[in-house]
Amino acid sequence: MIPQGGSEIPVRELTPETKAAGVIAYLPAFLSAVCSMGLIRSGFPAFFFLVPLGFMAYGYNLVSAWFTLVVGIMGNGVCSLGLLLFSDYRIGDLGWDVFYFTTMAMIFTWIMAPPLKGPRFLRIPGAYRFIAGSVMGALSFLAVVYTARHNTGFQTVLKAQAEMLSSLYIASAGTDVVRRSLVEQYVTPEMVMETLGFVALRGGGIVSCVLIFLVSRQVSLVLARIIRRRSAGTSLQWFHTSPLLIWILSFSLVAVLAGRLADLVVLEIIGWNMTVLCALLYLAQGGGILLHFLSHRALPPLMRVALNILMVLLIFSPGINALALGILILLGIAEHWVPFRASKSDGPSSTPGM
C-alpha cells in the first residue's frame, strides 16, 4: 500500500544498521567537520560545504552526522573568533559567518538525518523536509541580508559577486560590438544586485536553497557509495503530492496575477513563493516518476553513480536544466490525471471532485 500525500516518505531508507546507530565514528566526524569549515572559506567550493555532513549521514549513521554538526558549529565559532582577534575580521562579519554556517548546517543535517524519535513535525516526509528546510534557509539568508545591509564588509562581498556576474554576462556577448555595448550599458553591478533582490523575494531564495541542498545530497550519496560502499537507497520514487496541491497552485497563480494588476507587492510576493513551493513539490513527484521507471531497469552500481553525477552536471547546465526541470514539473502535475506508476491506477482521481 503506497501512502498518499507523501505521508511516510523519508529522504533516506532507515536500515536496521542505521536505526541501531549508537557508535560515533569520531575520526571521520572530526575530519568531515574540518573539511566543512575549510570549504565554507574556500571561495567557489564553499557551495559544497554541506557535503561532509551528508557524507556522514549516508556513509556512517545518524548519530555520527549530528556529532559532526556539533563539532563543525563549535569549530566554526572558534575559527571565526580567531579571525576576529588576529586579522581585520569585524564583529559584524563574525555574527553573519556563525549564523549562516550554523543555520544551514542544522537544516541540512535535519534533512539528511531526521531524528528517529521526538515530535512528529521533526520526522515529516523527506520531500517536505527539503521544502521546509529551504524555506527556513531562505528566510535566514534574507534576515542576514536585511540586518547586514549597512555592513561595509557584507556590502563589499555582495558587490564583488554582482561585478563577477556582470562581467560573465558581458563576456558572453562575444565579439559582437553592438551587443557588447548594449550589455555593458544595461547589465551593471547595481542592476544585477537589484535583479537578484527582486528574484530572491519572489521564490529565488527558496530555489537557491533547494539547489544547494539537492546538489549536496547527490554529491554526498556518490561519495558514500564510492568511499564507504554504502547505498542509503531512495524512496522518492513513491512520493505523491496531496490532491489539494493542484488547487493551491491555481490560487497562487491567481494571487500573482491579482498582485500585479492591483499593484499589491506583498500579495504578488506571497503568490510567487507559493507557486515556487508547489512547483518544487511537483518537481519531486516528477523525479519520483523518473526514479520509478529507472528502478525497474537492471542498472549496475557504476551506472547508478554515473546517473547521480549526471544529475549534478545537469543542474549546472544553463538552458538544459530549465528544460529538464520544466518537463519533470509538468510530469508531476500530469500524474493527477495519468497513472504513470501502476500502483496508483486503482485509486481515485487525484484532482478533488473528479
Tab-separated table of C-alpha atoms in Angstrom:
chain	number	residue	atom	x	y	z
A	1	MET	CA	0.000	0.000	0.000
A	2	ILE	CA	1.562	3.281	-1.104
A	3	PRO	CA	0.956	6.205	1.270
A	4	GLN	CA	-0.814	9.145	-0.280
A	5	GLY	CA	0.370	12.704	0.021
A	6	GLY	CA	3.861	11.560	0.891
A	7	SER	CA	2.789	10.863	4.445
A	8	GLU	CA	5.503	8.354	5.268
A	9	ILE	CA	8.219	9.070	2.735
A	10	PRO	CA	11.727	9.746	4.158
A	11	VAL	CA	14.703	11.056	2.188
A	12	ARG	CA	16.756	8.017	3.083
A	13	GLU	CA	15.827	4.458	3.947
A	14	LEU	CA	16.449	3.724	7.620
A	15	THR	CA	18.080	0.302	7.545
A	16	PRO	CA	18.411	-1.814	10.711
A	17	GLU	CA	22.064	-0.747	10.848
A	18	THR	CA	21.039	2.902	10.703
A	19	LYS	CA	18.312	2.530	13.322
A	20	ALA	CA	20.733	0.857	15.698
A	21	ALA	CA	23.353	3.518	15.138
A	22	GLY	CA	24.779	4.183	18.565
A	23	VAL	CA	28.507	4.224	17.821
A	24	ILE	CA	30.006	7.538	16.776
A	25	ALA	CA	32.662	7.446	14.061
A	26	TYR	CA	34.855	10.002	15.844
A	27	LEU	CA	37.769	10.322	13.411
A	28	PRO	CA	35.635	10.605	10.244
A	29	ALA	CA	33.355	13.031	12.105
A	30	PHE	CA	36.252	15.323	13.074
A	31	LEU	CA	37.743	15.150	9.570
A	32	SER	CA	34.368	15.907	7.973
A	33	ALA	CA	33.784	18.852	10.324
A	34	VAL	CA	37.217	20.283	9.463
A	35	CYS	CA	36.530	19.759	5.762
A	36	SER	CA	33.196	21.588	6.049
A	37	MET	CA	34.837	24.509	7.864
A	38	GLY	CA	37.545	24.665	5.200
A	39	LEU	CA	35.090	24.608	2.311
A	40	ILE	CA	32.982	27.473	3.695
A	41	ARG	CA	36.054	29.718	3.438
A	42	SER	CA	37.388	28.497	0.085
A	43	GLY	CA	35.654	30.694	-2.491
A	44	PHE	CA	33.600	28.840	-5.108
A	45	PRO	CA	33.989	25.385	-3.417
A	46	ALA	CA	32.098	26.907	-0.465
A	47	PHE	CA	28.982	25.825	-2.379
A	48	PHE	CA	29.768	22.251	-1.249
A	49	PHE	CA	30.409	22.946	2.453
A	50	LEU	CA	27.395	20.812	3.441
A	51	VAL	CA	28.636	17.712	1.616
A	52	PRO	CA	30.739	16.372	4.558
A	53	LEU	CA	27.624	16.421	6.759
A	54	GLY	CA	25.644	14.489	4.170
A	55	PHE	CA	28.511	12.031	3.727
A	56	MET	CA	28.469	11.249	7.457
A	57	ALA	CA	24.691	10.676	7.346
A	58	TYR	CA	24.861	8.370	4.327
A	59	GLY	CA	28.267	6.776	4.887
A	60	TYR	CA	28.008	6.185	8.649
A	61	ASN	CA	24.935	6.796	10.795
A	62	LEU	CA	22.583	9.397	12.217
A	63	VAL	CA	24.432	9.850	15.495
A	64	SER	CA	27.739	10.452	13.705
A	65	ALA	CA	26.069	13.012	11.427
A	66	TRP	CA	24.735	15.018	14.387
A	67	PHE	CA	28.052	14.726	16.202
A	68	THR	CA	29.774	16.122	13.085
A	69	LEU	CA	27.303	19.005	13.116
A	70	VAL	CA	28.112	19.882	16.740
A	71	VAL	CA	31.879	19.704	16.108
A	72	GLY	CA	31.503	21.795	12.956
A	73	ILE	CA	29.448	24.518	14.677
A	74	MET	CA	31.872	24.743	17.597
A	75	GLY	CA	34.917	24.674	15.325
A	76	ASN	CA	33.498	27.326	13.014
A	77	GLY	CA	32.801	29.564	16.001
A	78	VAL	CA	36.387	29.176	17.223
A	79	CYS	CA	37.792	29.874	13.743
A	80	SER	CA	35.629	32.973	13.365
A	81	LEU	CA	36.704	34.210	16.790
A	82	GLY	CA	40.355	33.632	15.858
A	83	LEU	CA	39.919	35.648	12.666
A	84	LEU	CA	38.320	38.413	14.726
A	85	LEU	CA	41.264	38.522	17.147
A	86	PHE	CA	44.172	38.075	14.742
A	87	SER	CA	43.006	39.692	11.495
A	88	ASP	CA	40.895	42.567	10.200
A	89	TYR	CA	37.749	40.473	10.665
A	90	ARG	CA	34.871	42.576	12.051
A	91	ILE	CA	32.349	41.706	14.734
A	92	GLY	CA	29.518	42.071	12.206
A	93	ASP	CA	31.222	39.589	9.884
A	94	LEU	CA	31.633	37.200	12.825
A	95	GLY	CA	27.922	37.178	13.584
A	96	TRP	CA	26.946	36.710	9.935
A	97	ASP	CA	29.505	33.925	9.461
A	98	VAL	CA	28.475	31.945	12.550
A	99	PHE	CA	24.729	32.404	11.960
A	100	TYR	CA	24.837	31.329	8.291
A	101	PHE	CA	27.032	28.267	8.877
A	102	THR	CA	25.051	27.142	11.933
A	103	THR	CA	21.623	27.618	10.351
A	104	MET	CA	22.384	25.929	7.024
A	105	ALA	CA	24.290	23.057	8.656
A	106	MET	CA	21.489	22.353	11.163
A	107	ILE	CA	18.814	22.452	8.461
A	108	PHE	CA	20.751	20.148	6.129
A	109	THR	CA	21.552	17.658	8.894
A	110	TRP	CA	17.863	17.573	9.822
A	111	ILE	CA	17.005	16.895	6.164
A	112	MET	CA	19.590	14.136	5.768
A	113	ALA	CA	19.416	12.571	9.241
A	114	PRO	CA	15.946	13.096	10.760
A	115	PRO	CA	15.638	12.014	14.393
A	116	LEU	CA	14.045	8.605	14.886
A	117	LYS	CA	12.233	9.856	17.988
A	118	GLY	CA	10.779	13.156	19.069
A	119	PRO	CA	7.990	15.467	17.895
A	120	ARG	CA	6.265	14.349	14.712
A	121	PHE	CA	6.945	17.646	12.927
A	122	LEU	CA	10.672	16.792	13.054
A	123	ARG	CA	10.019	13.498	11.263
A	124	ILE	CA	7.982	14.752	8.309
A	125	PRO	CA	8.490	13.126	4.872
A	126	GLY	CA	11.779	13.753	3.088
A	127	ALA	CA	10.487	15.888	0.232
A	128	TYR	CA	8.626	18.097	2.690
A	129	ARG	CA	11.775	18.390	4.811
A	130	PHE	CA	13.564	19.645	1.713
A	131	ILE	CA	10.866	22.240	1.118
A	132	ALA	CA	10.546	23.303	4.770
A	133	GLY	CA	14.327	23.424	5.150
A	134	SER	CA	14.666	25.523	2.011
A	135	VAL	CA	12.061	27.994	3.256
A	136	MET	CA	13.877	28.283	6.594
A	137	GLY	CA	17.212	28.683	4.804
A	138	ALA	CA	15.837	31.387	2.514
A	139	LEU	CA	14.311	33.283	5.448
A	140	SER	CA	17.598	33.048	7.350
A	141	PHE	CA	19.565	34.383	4.407
A	142	LEU	CA	17.123	37.232	3.817
A	143	ALA	CA	17.349	38.079	7.530
A	144	VAL	CA	21.144	38.192	7.232
A	145	VAL	CA	20.941	40.416	4.159
A	146	TYR	CA	18.472	42.764	5.863
A	147	THR	CA	20.424	43.083	9.114
A	148	ALA	CA	23.829	43.318	7.436
A	149	ARG	CA	22.821	45.588	4.552
A	150	HIS	CA	24.715	48.513	6.113
A	151	ASN	CA	27.776	46.402	6.972
A	152	THR	CA	30.700	47.512	4.808
A	153	GLY	CA	32.265	44.082	4.574
A	154	PHE	CA	28.998	42.414	3.627
A	155	GLN	CA	28.273	45.062	1.007
A	156	THR	CA	31.745	44.520	-0.430
A	157	VAL	CA	31.083	40.784	-0.797
A	158	LEU	CA	27.710	41.365	-2.478
A	159	LYS	CA	29.172	43.968	-4.835
A	160	ALA	CA	32.050	41.649	-5.753
A	161	GLN	CA	29.578	38.867	-6.596
A	162	ALA	CA	27.444	41.264	-8.647
A	163	GLU	CA	30.516	42.520	-10.527
A	164	MET	CA	31.535	38.938	-11.283
A	165	LEU	CA	28.078	38.067	-12.649
A	166	SER	CA	28.029	41.266	-14.665
A	167	SER	CA	31.456	40.564	-16.188
A	168	LEU	CA	30.459	36.981	-17.048
A	169	TYR	CA	27.328	38.202	-18.811
A	170	ILE	CA	29.308	40.835	-20.712
A	171	ALA	CA	31.888	38.233	-21.738
A	172	SER	CA	29.078	36.028	-23.082
A	173	ALA	CA	28.280	38.756	-25.629
A	174	GLY	CA	31.348	37.659	-27.593
A	175	THR	CA	32.860	39.842	-30.288
A	176	ASP	CA	29.590	41.440	-31.392
A	177	VAL	CA	30.394	45.124	-30.798
A	178	VAL	CA	26.773	46.351	-30.780
A	179	ARG	CA	25.538	43.637	-28.447
A	180	ARG	CA	28.523	44.035	-26.155
A	181	SER	CA	27.933	47.799	-25.954
A	182	LEU	CA	24.275	47.307	-25.015
A	183	VAL	CA	25.142	44.683	-22.401
A	184	GLU	CA	27.815	46.931	-20.845
A	185	GLN	CA	25.310	49.783	-20.726
A	186	TYR	CA	22.449	47.920	-19.063
A	187	VAL	CA	23.990	44.980	-17.222
A	188	THR	CA	25.691	46.902	-14.430
A	189	PRO	CA	26.576	45.550	-10.952
A	190	GLU	CA	23.842	47.737	-9.465
A	191	MET	CA	21.262	46.299	-11.887
A	192	VAL	CA	22.429	42.757	-11.085
A	193	MET	CA	22.059	43.364	-7.335
A	194	GLU	CA	18.590	44.855	-7.814
A	195	THR	CA	17.523	41.922	-10.010
A	196	LEU	CA	18.867	39.357	-7.563
A	197	GLY	CA	16.942	41.012	-4.732
A	198	PHE	CA	13.759	41.096	-6.839
A	199	VAL	CA	14.072	37.391	-7.736
A	200	ALA	CA	15.083	36.320	-4.214
A	201	LEU	CA	11.893	37.760	-2.718
A	202	ARG	CA	9.768	36.014	-5.347
A	203	GLY	CA	10.907	32.450	-4.759
A	204	GLY	CA	14.503	32.740	-5.904
A	205	GLY	CA	15.807	32.402	-2.350
A	206	ILE	CA	13.894	29.164	-1.848
A	207	VAL	CA	15.081	27.758	-5.177
A	208	SER	CA	18.685	28.635	-4.307
A	209	CYS	CA	18.466	26.733	-1.018
A	210	VAL	CA	16.841	23.751	-2.732
A	211	LEU	CA	19.696	23.777	-5.257
A	212	ILE	CA	22.326	23.858	-2.503
A	213	PHE	CA	20.652	21.059	-0.532
A	214	LEU	CA	19.941	18.897	-3.578
A	215	VAL	CA	23.459	19.106	-5.005
A	216	SER	CA	24.955	18.491	-1.558
A	217	ARG	CA	22.737	15.435	-1.135
A	218	GLN	CA	23.649	13.944	-4.512
A	219	VAL	CA	27.394	14.506	-4.030
A	220	SER	CA	27.157	13.018	-0.527
A	221	LEU	CA	25.376	9.976	-1.921
A	222	VAL	CA	28.036	9.452	-4.600
A	223	LEU	CA	30.884	9.780	-2.072
A	224	ALA	CA	29.195	7.341	0.316
A	225	ARG	CA	28.858	4.781	-2.462
A	226	ILE	CA	32.444	5.207	-3.671
A	227	ILE	CA	34.276	5.528	-0.338
A	228	ARG	CA	32.099	3.535	2.037
A	229	ARG	CA	30.430	1.160	-0.444
A	230	ARG	CA	27.113	2.039	1.150
A	231	SER	CA	23.870	2.920	-0.544
A	232	ALA	CA	21.296	4.788	1.503
A	233	GLY	CA	18.630	3.952	-1.022
A	234	THR	CA	15.874	6.278	-2.088
A	235	SER	CA	12.126	6.304	-1.644
A	236	LEU	CA	11.434	9.405	-3.722
A	237	GLN	CA	10.033	7.067	-6.376
A	238	TRP	CA	6.983	6.555	-4.120
A	239	PHE	CA	6.427	10.231	-3.349
A	240	HIS	CA	2.972	11.581	-4.150
A	241	THR	CA	1.744	15.105	-3.537
A	242	SER	CA	-1.553	15.873	-1.871
A	243	PRO	CA	-4.519	16.128	-4.273
A	244	LEU	CA	-5.191	19.608	-2.865
A	245	LEU	CA	-1.882	20.895	-4.188
A	246	ILE	CA	-3.306	21.493	-7.662
A	247	TRP	CA	-5.791	23.945	-6.153
A	248	ILE	CA	-3.114	25.681	-4.074
A	249	LEU	CA	-1.083	26.119	-7.262
A	250	SER	CA	-4.116	27.571	-9.043
A	251	PHE	CA	-4.855	30.072	-6.255
A	252	SER	CA	-1.157	31.010	-6.082
A	253	LEU	CA	-1.113	31.890	-9.775
A	254	VAL	CA	-4.280	33.940	-9.279
A	255	ALA	CA	-2.596	35.755	-6.368
A	256	VAL	CA	0.394	36.588	-8.565
A	257	LEU	CA	-1.852	37.962	-11.309
A	258	ALA	CA	-4.031	39.903	-8.853
A	259	GLY	CA	-0.966	41.348	-7.140
A	260	ARG	CA	0.419	42.523	-10.466
A	261	LEU	CA	-2.843	44.059	-11.644
A	262	ALA	CA	-3.653	45.731	-8.320
A	263	ASP	CA	-0.019	46.710	-7.682
A	264	LEU	CA	-0.039	44.834	-4.359
A	265	VAL	CA	3.604	43.854	-3.959
A	266	VAL	CA	3.064	41.798	-0.793
A	267	LEU	CA	0.312	39.708	-2.428
A	268	GLU	CA	2.464	39.194	-5.503
A	269	ILE	CA	5.456	38.071	-3.415
A	270	ILE	CA	3.296	35.640	-1.423
A	271	GLY	CA	1.795	34.287	-4.643
A	272	TRP	CA	5.182	33.764	-6.279
A	273	ASN	CA	6.608	31.978	-3.250
A	274	MET	CA	3.587	29.680	-3.005
A	275	THR	CA	3.847	28.967	-6.731
A	276	VAL	CA	7.514	28.089	-6.359
A	277	LEU	CA	6.775	25.781	-3.423
A	278	CYS	CA	4.085	23.976	-5.420
A	279	ALA	CA	6.407	23.692	-8.408
A	280	LEU	CA	9.114	22.159	-6.212
A	281	LEU	CA	6.705	19.551	-4.850
A	282	TYR	CA	5.612	18.691	-8.374
A	283	LEU	CA	9.273	18.520	-9.337
A	284	ALA	CA	9.762	15.947	-6.562
A	285	GLN	CA	6.776	13.978	-7.875
A	286	GLY	CA	8.127	14.150	-11.419
A	287	GLY	CA	11.512	12.984	-10.168
A	288	GLY	CA	9.744	10.144	-8.368
A	289	ILE	CA	8.138	9.051	-11.622
A	290	LEU	CA	11.544	9.077	-13.322
A	291	LEU	CA	13.109	7.066	-10.489
A	292	HIS	CA	10.188	4.639	-10.624
A	293	PHE	CA	10.950	3.820	-14.234
A	294	LEU	CA	14.705	3.627	-13.587
A	295	SER	CA	14.193	1.311	-10.613
A	296	HIS	CA	12.598	-1.215	-12.933
A	297	ARG	CA	15.776	-1.376	-15.010
A	298	ALA	CA	18.649	-3.632	-14.023
A	299	LEU	CA	21.348	-0.962	-13.786
A	300	PRO	CA	24.835	-1.802	-12.500
A	301	PRO	CA	26.120	0.185	-9.473
A	302	LEU	CA	28.566	2.157	-11.651
A	303	MET	CA	25.703	3.264	-13.879
A	304	ARG	CA	23.706	4.468	-10.861
A	305	VAL	CA	26.695	6.517	-9.657
A	306	ALA	CA	27.043	7.952	-13.173
A	307	LEU	CA	23.358	8.952	-13.133
A	308	ASN	CA	23.850	10.836	-9.856
A	309	ILE	CA	26.863	12.676	-11.302
A	310	LEU	CA	24.850	13.430	-14.440
A	311	MET	CA	22.067	14.902	-12.281
A	312	VAL	CA	24.543	17.295	-10.624
A	313	LEU	CA	26.006	18.315	-14.019
A	314	LEU	CA	22.515	18.795	-15.412
A	315	ILE	CA	21.634	21.243	-12.660
A	316	PHE	CA	24.632	23.404	-13.624
A	317	SER	CA	23.901	23.335	-17.385
A	318	PRO	CA	22.124	26.583	-18.380
A	319	GLY	CA	19.159	26.094	-20.688
A	320	ILE	CA	19.187	22.319	-20.486
A	321	ASN	CA	18.469	22.308	-16.769
A	322	ALA	CA	15.488	24.652	-17.135
A	323	LEU	CA	14.012	22.477	-19.880
A	324	ALA	CA	14.590	19.225	-17.972
A	325	LEU	CA	13.216	20.595	-14.695
A	326	GLY	CA	10.206	22.058	-16.502
A	327	ILE	CA	9.441	18.663	-18.048
A	328	LEU	CA	9.651	16.972	-14.634
A	329	ILE	CA	7.302	19.571	-13.100
A	330	LEU	CA	4.760	19.047	-15.894
A	331	LEU	CA	5.164	15.291	-15.480
A	332	GLY	CA	4.402	15.624	-11.769
A	333	ILE	CA	1.294	17.727	-12.470
A	334	ALA	CA	0.103	15.318	-15.158
A	335	GLU	CA	0.114	12.406	-12.705
A	336	HIS	CA	-3.018	13.843	-11.135
A	337	TRP	CA	-4.803	12.511	-14.209
A	338	VAL	CA	-2.446	9.910	-15.719
A	339	PRO	CA	-1.353	6.947	-13.519
A	340	PHE	CA	2.298	6.788	-14.578
A	341	ARG	CA	3.011	4.498	-11.629
A	342	ALA	CA	0.788	1.458	-11.988
A	343	SER	CA	0.221	1.141	-8.244
A	344	LYS	CA	-1.791	4.389	-8.271
A	345	SER	CA	-4.131	3.235	-11.035
A	346	ASP	CA	-6.580	1.595	-8.665
A	347	GLY	CA	-7.105	4.706	-6.547
A	348	PRO	CA	-9.432	7.631	-7.149
A	349	SER	CA	-8.511	10.614	-9.264
A	350	SER	CA	-6.017	12.905	-7.586
A	351	THR	CA	-7.940	16.016	-8.594
A	352	PRO	CA	-10.522	16.946	-5.939
A	353	GLY	CA	-14.064	16.472	-7.121
A	354	MET	CA	-13.127	14.359	-10.158
